[in-house]
mmCIF file of C-alpha atoms in Angstrom:
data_model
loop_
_atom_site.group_PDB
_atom_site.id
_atom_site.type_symbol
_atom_site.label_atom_id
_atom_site.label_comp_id
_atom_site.label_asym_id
_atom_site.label_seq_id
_atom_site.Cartn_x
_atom_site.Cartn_y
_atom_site.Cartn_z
ATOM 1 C CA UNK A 1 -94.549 -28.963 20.031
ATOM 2 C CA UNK A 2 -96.140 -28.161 23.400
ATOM 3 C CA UNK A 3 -94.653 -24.609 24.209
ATOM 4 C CA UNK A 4 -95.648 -23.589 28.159
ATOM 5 C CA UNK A 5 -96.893 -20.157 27.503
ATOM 6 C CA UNK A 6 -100.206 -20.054 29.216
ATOM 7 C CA UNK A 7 -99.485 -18.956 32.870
ATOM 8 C CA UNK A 8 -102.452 -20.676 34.393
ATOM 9 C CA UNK A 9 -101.208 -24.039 33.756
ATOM 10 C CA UNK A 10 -97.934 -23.181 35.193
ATOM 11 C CA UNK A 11 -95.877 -23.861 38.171
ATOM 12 C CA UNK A 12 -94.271 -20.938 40.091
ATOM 13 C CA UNK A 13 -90.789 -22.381 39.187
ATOM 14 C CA UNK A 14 -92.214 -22.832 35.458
ATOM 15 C CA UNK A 15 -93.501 -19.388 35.382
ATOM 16 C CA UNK A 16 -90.108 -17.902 36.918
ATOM 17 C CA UNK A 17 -88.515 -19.792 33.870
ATOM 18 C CA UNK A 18 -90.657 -18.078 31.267
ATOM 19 C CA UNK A 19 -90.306 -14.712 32.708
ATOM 20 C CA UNK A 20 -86.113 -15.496 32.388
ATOM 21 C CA UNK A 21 -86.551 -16.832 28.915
ATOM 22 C CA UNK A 22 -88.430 -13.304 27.995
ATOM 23 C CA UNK A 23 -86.122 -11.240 30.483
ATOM 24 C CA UNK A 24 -83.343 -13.035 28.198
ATOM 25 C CA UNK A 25 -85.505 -11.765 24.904
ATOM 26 C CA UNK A 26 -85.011 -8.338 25.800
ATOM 27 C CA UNK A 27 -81.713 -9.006 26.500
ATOM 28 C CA UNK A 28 -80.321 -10.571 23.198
ATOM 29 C CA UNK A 29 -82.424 -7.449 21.319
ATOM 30 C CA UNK A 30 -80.830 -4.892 23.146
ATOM 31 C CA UNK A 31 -76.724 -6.659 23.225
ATOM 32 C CA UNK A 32 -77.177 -7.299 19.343
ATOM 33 C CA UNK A 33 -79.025 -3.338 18.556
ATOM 34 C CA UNK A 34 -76.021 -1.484 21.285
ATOM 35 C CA UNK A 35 -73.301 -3.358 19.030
ATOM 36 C CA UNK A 36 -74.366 -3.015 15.534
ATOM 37 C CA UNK A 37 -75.052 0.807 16.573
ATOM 38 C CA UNK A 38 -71.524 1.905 18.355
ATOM 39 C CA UNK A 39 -70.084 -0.141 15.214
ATOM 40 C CA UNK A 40 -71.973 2.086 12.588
ATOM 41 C CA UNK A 41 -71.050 5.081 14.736
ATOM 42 C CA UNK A 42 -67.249 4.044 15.188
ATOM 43 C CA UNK A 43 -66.426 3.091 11.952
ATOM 44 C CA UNK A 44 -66.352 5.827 9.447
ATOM 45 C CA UNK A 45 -64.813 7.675 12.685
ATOM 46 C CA UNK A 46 -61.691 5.395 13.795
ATOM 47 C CA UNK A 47 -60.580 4.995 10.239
ATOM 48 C CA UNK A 48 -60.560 8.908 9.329
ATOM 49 C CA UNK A 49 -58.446 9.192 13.191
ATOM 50 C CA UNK A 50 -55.309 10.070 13.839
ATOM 51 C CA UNK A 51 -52.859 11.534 15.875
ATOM 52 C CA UNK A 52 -53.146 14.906 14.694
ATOM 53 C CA UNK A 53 -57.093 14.600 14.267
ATOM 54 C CA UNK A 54 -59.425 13.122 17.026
ATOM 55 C CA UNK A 55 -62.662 11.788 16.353
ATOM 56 C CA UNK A 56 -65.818 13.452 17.041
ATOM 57 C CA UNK A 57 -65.730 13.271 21.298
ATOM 58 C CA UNK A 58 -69.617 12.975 21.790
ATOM 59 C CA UNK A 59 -69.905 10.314 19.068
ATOM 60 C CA UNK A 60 -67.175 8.373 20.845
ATOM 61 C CA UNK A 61 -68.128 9.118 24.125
ATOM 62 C CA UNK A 62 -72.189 7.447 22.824
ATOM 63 C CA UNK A 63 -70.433 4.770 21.117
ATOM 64 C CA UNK A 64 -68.575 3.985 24.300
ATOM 65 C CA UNK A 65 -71.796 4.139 26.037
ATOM 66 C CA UNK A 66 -73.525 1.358 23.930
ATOM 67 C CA UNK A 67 -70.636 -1.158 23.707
ATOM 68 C CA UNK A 68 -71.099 -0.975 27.923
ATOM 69 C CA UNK A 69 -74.990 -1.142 27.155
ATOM 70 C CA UNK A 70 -74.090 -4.520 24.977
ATOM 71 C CA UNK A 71 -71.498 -6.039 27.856
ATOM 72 C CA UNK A 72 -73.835 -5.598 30.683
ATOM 73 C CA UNK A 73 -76.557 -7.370 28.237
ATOM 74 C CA UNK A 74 -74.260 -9.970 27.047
ATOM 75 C CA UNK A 75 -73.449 -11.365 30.456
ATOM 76 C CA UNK A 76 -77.240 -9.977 31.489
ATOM 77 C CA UNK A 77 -78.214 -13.130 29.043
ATOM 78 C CA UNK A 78 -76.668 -16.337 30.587
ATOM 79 C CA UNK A 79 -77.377 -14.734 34.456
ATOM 80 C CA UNK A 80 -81.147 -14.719 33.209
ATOM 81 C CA UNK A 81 -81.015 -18.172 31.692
ATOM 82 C CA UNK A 82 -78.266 -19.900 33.759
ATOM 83 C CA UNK A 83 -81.761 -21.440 36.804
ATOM 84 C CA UNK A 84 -82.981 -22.999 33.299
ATOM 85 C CA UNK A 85 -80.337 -24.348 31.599
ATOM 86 C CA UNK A 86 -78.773 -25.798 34.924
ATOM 87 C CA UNK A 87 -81.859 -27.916 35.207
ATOM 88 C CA UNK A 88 -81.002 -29.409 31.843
ATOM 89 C CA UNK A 89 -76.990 -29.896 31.896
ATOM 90 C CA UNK A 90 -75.092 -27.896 35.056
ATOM 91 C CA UNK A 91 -71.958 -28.064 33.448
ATOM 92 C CA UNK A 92 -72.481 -26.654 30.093
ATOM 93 C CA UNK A 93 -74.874 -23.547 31.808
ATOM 94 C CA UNK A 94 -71.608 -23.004 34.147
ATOM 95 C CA UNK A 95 -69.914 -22.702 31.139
ATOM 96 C CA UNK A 96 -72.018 -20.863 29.187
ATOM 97 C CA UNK A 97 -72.214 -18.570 32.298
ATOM 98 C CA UNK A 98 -68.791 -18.320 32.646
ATOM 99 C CA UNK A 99 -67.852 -17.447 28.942
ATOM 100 C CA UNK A 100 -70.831 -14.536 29.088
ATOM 101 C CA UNK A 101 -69.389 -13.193 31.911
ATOM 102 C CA UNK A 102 -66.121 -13.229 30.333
ATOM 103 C CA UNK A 103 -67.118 -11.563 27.038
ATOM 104 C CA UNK A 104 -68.864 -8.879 29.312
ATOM 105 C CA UNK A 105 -65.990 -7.951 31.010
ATOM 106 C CA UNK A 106 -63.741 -8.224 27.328
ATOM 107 C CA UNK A 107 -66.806 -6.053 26.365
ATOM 108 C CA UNK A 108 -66.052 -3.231 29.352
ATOM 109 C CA UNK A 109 -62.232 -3.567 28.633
ATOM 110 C CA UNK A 110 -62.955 -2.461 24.925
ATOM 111 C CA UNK A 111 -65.419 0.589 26.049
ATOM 112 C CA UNK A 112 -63.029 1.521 28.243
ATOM 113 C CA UNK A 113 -60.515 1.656 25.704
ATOM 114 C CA UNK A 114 -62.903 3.997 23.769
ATOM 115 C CA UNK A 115 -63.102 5.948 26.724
ATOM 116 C CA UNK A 116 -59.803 6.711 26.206
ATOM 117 C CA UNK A 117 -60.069 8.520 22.874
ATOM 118 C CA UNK A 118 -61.997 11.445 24.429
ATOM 119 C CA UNK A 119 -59.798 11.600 27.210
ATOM 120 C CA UNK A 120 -56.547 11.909 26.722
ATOM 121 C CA UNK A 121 -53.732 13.238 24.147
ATOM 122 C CA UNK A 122 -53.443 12.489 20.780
ATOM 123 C CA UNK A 123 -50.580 10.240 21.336
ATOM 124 C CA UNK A 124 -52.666 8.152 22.780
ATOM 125 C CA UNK A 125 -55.266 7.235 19.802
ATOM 126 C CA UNK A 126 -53.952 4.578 17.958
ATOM 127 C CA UNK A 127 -52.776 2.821 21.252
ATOM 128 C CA UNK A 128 -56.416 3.541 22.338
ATOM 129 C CA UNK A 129 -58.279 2.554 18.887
ATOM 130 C CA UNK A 130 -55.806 -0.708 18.537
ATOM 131 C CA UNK A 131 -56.720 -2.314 21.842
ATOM 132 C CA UNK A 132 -60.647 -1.227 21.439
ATOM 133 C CA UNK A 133 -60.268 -3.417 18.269
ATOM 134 C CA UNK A 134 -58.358 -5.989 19.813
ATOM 135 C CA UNK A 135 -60.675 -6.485 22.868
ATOM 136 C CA UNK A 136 -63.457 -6.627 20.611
ATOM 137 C CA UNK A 137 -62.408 -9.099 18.303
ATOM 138 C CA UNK A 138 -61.751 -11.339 21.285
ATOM 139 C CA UNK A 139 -65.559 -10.653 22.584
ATOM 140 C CA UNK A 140 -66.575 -11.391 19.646
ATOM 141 C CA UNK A 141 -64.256 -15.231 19.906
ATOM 142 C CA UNK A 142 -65.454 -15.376 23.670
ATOM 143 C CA UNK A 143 -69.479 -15.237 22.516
ATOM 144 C CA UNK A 144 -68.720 -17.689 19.792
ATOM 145 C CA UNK A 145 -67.517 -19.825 21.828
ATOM 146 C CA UNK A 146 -70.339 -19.791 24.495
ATOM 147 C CA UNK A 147 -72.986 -20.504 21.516
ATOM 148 C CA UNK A 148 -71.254 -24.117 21.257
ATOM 149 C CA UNK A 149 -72.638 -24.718 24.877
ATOM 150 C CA UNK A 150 -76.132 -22.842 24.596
ATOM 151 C CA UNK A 151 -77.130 -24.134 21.257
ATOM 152 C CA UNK A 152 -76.610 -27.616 21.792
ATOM 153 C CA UNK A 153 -78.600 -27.370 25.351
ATOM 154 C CA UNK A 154 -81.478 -25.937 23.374
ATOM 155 C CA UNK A 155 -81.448 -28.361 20.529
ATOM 156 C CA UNK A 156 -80.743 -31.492 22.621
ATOM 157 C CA UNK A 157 -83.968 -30.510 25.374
ATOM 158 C CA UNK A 158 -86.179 -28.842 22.828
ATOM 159 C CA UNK A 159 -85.998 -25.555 24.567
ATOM 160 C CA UNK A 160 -86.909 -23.296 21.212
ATOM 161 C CA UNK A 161 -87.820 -25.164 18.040
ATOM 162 C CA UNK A 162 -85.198 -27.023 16.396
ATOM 163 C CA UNK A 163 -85.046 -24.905 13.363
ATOM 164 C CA UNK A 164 -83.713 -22.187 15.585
ATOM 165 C CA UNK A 165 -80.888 -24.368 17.509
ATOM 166 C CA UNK A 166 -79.566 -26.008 13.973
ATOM 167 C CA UNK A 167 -79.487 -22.108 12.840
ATOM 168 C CA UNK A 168 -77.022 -21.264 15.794
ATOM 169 C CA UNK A 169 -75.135 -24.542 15.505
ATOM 170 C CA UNK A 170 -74.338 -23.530 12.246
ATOM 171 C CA UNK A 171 -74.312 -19.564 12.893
ATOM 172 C CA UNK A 172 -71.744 -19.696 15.870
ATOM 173 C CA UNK A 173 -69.335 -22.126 13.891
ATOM 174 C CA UNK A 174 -69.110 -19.514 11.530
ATOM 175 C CA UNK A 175 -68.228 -16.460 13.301
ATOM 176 C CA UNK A 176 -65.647 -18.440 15.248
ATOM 177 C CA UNK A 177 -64.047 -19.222 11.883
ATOM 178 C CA UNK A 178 -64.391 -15.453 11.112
ATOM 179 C CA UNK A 179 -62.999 -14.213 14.133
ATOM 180 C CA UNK A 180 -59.956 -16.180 13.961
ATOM 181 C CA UNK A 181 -58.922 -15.840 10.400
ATOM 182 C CA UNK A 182 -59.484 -11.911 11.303
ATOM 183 C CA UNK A 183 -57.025 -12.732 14.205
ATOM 184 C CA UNK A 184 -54.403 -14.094 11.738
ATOM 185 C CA UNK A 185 -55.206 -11.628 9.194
ATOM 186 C CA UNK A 186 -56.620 -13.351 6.634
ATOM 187 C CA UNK A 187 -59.469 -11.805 6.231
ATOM 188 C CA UNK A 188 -60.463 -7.608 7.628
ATOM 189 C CA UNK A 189 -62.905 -7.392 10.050
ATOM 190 C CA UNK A 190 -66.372 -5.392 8.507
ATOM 191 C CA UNK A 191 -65.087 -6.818 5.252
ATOM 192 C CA UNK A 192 -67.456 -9.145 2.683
ATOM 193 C CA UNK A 193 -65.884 -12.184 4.210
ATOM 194 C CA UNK A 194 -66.481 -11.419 8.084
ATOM 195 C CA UNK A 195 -69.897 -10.209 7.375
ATOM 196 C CA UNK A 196 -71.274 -12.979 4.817
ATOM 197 C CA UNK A 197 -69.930 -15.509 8.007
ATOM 198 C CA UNK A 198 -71.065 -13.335 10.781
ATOM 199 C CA UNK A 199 -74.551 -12.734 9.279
ATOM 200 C CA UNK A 200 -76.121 -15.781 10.104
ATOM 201 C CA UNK A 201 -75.773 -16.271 13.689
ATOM 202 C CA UNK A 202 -76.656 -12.261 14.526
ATOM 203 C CA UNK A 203 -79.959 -12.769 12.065
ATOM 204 C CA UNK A 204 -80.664 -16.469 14.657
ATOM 205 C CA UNK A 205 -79.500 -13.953 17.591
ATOM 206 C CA UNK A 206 -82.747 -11.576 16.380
ATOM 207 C CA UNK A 207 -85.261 -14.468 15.715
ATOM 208 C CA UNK A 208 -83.893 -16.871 18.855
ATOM 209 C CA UNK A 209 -85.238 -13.343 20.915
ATOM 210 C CA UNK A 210 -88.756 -12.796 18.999
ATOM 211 C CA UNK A 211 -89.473 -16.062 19.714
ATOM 212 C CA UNK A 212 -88.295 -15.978 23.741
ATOM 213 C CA UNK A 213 -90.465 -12.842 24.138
ATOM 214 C CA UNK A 214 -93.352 -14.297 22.279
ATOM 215 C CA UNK A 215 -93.484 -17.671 22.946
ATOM 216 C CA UNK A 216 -91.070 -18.347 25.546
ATOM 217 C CA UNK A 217 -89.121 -21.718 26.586
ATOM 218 C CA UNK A 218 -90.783 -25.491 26.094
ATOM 219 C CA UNK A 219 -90.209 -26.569 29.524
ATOM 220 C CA UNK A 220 -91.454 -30.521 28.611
ATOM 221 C CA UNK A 221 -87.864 -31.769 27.933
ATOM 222 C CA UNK A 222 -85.900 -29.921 30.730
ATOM 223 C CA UNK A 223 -83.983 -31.928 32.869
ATOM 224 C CA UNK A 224 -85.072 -34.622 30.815
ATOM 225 C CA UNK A 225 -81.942 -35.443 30.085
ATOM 226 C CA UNK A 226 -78.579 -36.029 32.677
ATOM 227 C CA UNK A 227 -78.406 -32.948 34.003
ATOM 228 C CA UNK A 228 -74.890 -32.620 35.021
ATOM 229 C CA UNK A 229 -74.140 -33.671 31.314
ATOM 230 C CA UNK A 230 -71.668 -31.262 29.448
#
């Protein structure tokens, strides 16, 4: 495969493209490290809470400060790569733009909610701690959803090797399954089930950014294809 990574050779729109794909790198590392850290910071917290104990306030308040760190990121990810993928299929990089967007905001809704711990009375806590969890969850069913538009655009036009794009058409699959048998309660959410089917797509998340900061996007196939295909 013929990845564009030597600037020389380059157009200026080419080049702009890289620096997005590695702009997007950055991006995906720091969404994926803010959310796994506010979880491993929330959890033992939220399930010792309750109305007559509050959880540690400067714990909270960092937690809350990394899920907004993660929502910024997340729709941070499909603003950098939305000039790209248009070029390849318009209508699936509006959507995948859209559905970022949307998870970031879900994402701001849920900090907020955290917010809310350290801020008020006690009464207030499980209100507060049910619709953090409930906003996440549906994040989490918002940026599954978007990876059924971004992984097929970078399979079908050979953005990333296709190792990478059959990884996330498996990996986003699976936490959509997870998130909505959470949502029915059929399985908990941080339990054996939600992480052996969320695993796969965070580990793709991780290596899909390595290889955008290292290696960047192969340009050849871009807009190859029909690009106002879905």
């Amino acid at each position: 495969m013929n990845v564009q990574t030597n600037n020389s050779h380059l157009s200026s729109s080419d080049r702009a493209s890289q620096r997005a794909a590695r702009i997007a790198g950055v991006l995906f590392i720091t969404a994926t490290a803010s959310t796994m850290a506010a979880q491993l910071i929330l959890e033992p917290l939220l399930e010792g809470s309750t109305p007559t104990g509050a959880p540690q306030p400067q714990l909270v308040a960092l937690a809350t400060l990394l899920e907004l760190v993660n929502a910024l990121a997340s729709a941070g990810i499909a603003i950098a790569l939305y000039p790209v993928l248009r070029g390849c299929a318009e209508i699936a990089a509006a959507g995948y733009l859209g559905l970022r967007v949307v998870e970031g905001a879900v994402g701001v809704v849920a900090a907020a909610a955290l917010a809310v711990i350290v801020s008020t009375s006690a009464n207030n806590w499980v209100f507060a701690i049910a619709l953090h969890d409930t906003a996440f969850l549906m994040a989490l069913l918002v940026f599954s959803c978007g990876t059924l538009l971004l992984y097929p655009m970078l399979f079908f036009f050979r953005l990333v090797p296709r190792v990478l794009s059959l990884w996330g058409l498996i990996g986003g699959p699976m936490l959509l399954v997870s998130c909505v048998l959470i949502l029915f309660d059929r399985i908990e959410m941080g339990g054996t089930a939600d992480l052996i089917m969320s695993l796969p797509i965070w580990i793709n998340e991780m290596a899909l950014a390595l290889w955008l900061l290292i290696r960047g996007l192969d340009l050849t196939h871009a807009g190859s294809g029909d690009r106002h295909a879905a």
